[in-house]
XYZ file of C-alpha atoms in Angstrom:
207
model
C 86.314 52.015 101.916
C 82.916 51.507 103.837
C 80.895 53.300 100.898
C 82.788 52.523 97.844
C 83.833 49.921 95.829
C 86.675 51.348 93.566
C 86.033 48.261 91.106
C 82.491 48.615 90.715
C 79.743 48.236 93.641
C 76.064 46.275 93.239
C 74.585 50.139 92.976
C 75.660 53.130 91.127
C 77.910 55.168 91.532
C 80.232 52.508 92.911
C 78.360 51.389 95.898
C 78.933 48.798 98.403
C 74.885 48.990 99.150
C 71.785 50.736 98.581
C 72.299 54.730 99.606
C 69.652 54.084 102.388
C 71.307 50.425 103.160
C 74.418 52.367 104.001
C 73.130 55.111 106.077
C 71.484 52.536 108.581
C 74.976 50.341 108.809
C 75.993 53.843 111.412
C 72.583 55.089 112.039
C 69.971 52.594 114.021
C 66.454 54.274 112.737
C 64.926 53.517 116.012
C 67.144 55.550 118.049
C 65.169 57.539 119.966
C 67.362 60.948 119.859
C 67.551 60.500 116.303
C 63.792 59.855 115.668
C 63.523 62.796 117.749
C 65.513 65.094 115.261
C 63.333 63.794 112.786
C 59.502 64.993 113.775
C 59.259 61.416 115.404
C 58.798 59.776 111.736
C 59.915 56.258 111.151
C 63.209 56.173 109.346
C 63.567 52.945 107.974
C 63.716 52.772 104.560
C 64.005 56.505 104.327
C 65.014 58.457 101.954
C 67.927 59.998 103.874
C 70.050 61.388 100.519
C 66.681 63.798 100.061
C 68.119 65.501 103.033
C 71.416 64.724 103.649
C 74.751 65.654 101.686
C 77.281 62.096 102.606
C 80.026 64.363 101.516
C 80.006 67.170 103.741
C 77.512 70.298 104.000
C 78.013 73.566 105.446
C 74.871 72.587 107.740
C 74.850 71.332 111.032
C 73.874 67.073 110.612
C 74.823 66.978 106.738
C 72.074 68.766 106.023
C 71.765 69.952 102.049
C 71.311 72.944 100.369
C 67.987 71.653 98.885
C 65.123 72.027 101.415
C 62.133 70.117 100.281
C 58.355 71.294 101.252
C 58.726 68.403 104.186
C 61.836 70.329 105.822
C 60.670 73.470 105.639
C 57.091 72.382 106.261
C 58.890 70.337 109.626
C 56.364 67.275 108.662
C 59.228 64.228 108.029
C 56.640 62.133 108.476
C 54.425 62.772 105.358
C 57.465 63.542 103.055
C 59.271 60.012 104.266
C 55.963 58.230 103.287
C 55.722 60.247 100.146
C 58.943 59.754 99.201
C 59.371 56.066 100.792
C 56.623 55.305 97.690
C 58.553 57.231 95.060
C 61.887 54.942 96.036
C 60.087 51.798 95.976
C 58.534 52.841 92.556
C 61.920 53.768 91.005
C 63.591 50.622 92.819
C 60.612 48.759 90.681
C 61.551 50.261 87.945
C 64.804 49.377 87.781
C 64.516 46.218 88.827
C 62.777 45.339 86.205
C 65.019 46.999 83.865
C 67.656 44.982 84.919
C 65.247 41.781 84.821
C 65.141 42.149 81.435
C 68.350 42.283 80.338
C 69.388 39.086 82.870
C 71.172 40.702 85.016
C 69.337 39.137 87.654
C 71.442 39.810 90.726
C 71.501 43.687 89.958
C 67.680 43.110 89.554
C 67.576 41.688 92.949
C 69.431 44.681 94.732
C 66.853 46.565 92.894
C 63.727 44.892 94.216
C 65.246 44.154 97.746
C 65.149 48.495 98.188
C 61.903 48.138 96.786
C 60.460 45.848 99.977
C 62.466 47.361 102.108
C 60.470 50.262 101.385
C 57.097 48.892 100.969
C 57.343 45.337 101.771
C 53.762 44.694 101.199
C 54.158 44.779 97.209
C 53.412 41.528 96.503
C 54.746 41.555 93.141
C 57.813 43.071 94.178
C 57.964 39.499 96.347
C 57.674 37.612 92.862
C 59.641 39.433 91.068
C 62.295 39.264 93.280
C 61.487 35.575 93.477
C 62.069 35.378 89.390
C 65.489 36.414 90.157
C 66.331 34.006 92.488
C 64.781 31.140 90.155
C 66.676 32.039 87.268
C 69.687 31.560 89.253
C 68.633 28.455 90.061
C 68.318 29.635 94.085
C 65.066 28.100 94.629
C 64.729 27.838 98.096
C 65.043 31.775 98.238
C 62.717 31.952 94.898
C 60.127 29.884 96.934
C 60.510 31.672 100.464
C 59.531 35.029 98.641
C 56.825 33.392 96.512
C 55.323 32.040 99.760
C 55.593 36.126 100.765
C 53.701 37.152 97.687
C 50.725 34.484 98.439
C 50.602 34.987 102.175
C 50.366 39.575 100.795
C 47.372 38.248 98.286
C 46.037 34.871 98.047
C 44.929 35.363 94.538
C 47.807 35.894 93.105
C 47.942 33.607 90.175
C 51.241 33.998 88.881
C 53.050 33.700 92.285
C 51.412 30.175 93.272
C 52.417 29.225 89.575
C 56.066 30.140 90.149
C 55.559 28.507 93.414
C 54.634 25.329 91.879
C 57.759 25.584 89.433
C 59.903 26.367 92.692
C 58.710 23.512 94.287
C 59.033 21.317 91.278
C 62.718 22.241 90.884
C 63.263 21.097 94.603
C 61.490 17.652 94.285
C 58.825 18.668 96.258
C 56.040 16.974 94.267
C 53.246 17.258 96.131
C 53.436 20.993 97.298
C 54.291 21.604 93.325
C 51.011 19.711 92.645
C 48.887 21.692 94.826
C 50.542 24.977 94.131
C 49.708 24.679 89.995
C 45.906 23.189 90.381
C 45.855 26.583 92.709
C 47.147 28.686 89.946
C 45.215 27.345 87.370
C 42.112 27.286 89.294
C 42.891 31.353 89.731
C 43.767 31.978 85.644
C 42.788 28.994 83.096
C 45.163 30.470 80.975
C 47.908 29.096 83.290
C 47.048 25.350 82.081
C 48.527 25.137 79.232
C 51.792 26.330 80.988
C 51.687 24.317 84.060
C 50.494 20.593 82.000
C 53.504 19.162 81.568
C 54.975 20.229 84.807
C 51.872 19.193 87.078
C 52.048 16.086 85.027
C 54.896 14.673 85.723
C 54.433 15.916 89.574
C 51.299 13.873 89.890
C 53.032 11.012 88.794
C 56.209 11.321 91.353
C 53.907 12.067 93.871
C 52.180 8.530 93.483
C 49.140 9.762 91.188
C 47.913 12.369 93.956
């Protein structure tokens, strides 16, 4: 089964992957033929089930029944933007859904559609980053924190999470710098950070 999990996939109903993740595993978006079918637009990270029927259509390409305004209209490209924004929003949504309930590695499938999408969401970047912390992953935590910073350089809360992420991997000095950043970006982070940065200074030899 190349779609399906029969005992439960990471995305409803059953999935192996994301709907779009799957589509692209036969389908390379940059194929010029295929672009070609589709007004030219760029196709990763599409919405493909807003066109497509997986299981079969009496259509020629698995095209559905449903023909929304950018089909008929022949303009792919606005409705994949349009509707590129809409999946990242829902993806969000979810995500964070899951996030608060702990299930952190559903959350992460979540916000991983979401930057695939629109990968210049910086919060998407630390939320996905959260995930990855909790489960103690903080390598990955810190690589999409770094994401998040390099997207918006005042982004309080993602050089504080940084600072934890380096913290948790010994790296005392980066921590250090990482939580005076945050704090000089939102006071209110002090109080949070003080014990933390503390101790950092004092493994990185007082710096």
């Amino acid at each position: 089964l190349t779609c399906h999990d029969p005992h439960g996939g990471v995305a409803a109903p059953a999935l192996t992957k994301a709907p779009e993740a799957l589509c692209l595993d036969c389908h390379e978006p940059t194929d010029s033929d295929l672009r070609s079918k589709h007004a030219s637009a760029d196709l990763a990270g599409g919405r493909c089930l807003s066109c497509h029927a997986p299981h079969g259509s009496a259509n020629a390409g698995l095209v559905s029944a449903h023909a929304h305004p950018g089909f008929t209209e022949k303009d792919c490209k606005k409705w994949l933007d349009e509707a590129r924004a809409n999946a990242a929003q829902e993806h969000q949504t979810k995500g964070l859904d899951l996030y608060g309930k702990k299930d952190y590695a559903g959350a992460i499938v979540e916000f991983s559609a979401c930057l695939e999408a629109f990968p210049s969401m910086p919060d998407s970047w630390v939320n996905r980053g959260l995930c990855y912390y909790n489960l103690q992953q903080g390598e990955k935590a810190l690589q999409d924190f770094n994401a998040a910073v390099r997207l918006d350089r005042r982004h309080a809360r993602a050089w504080f999470m940084k600072g934890r992420s380096h913290f948790a991997l010994e790296q005392w000095a980066e921590s250090v710098s990482s939580f005076q950043r945050a704090i000089r970006l939102d006071p209110k982070l002090e109080e949070k950070c003080k014990a933390d940065l503390e101790e950092a200074q004092r493994k990185a030899g007082g710096k």
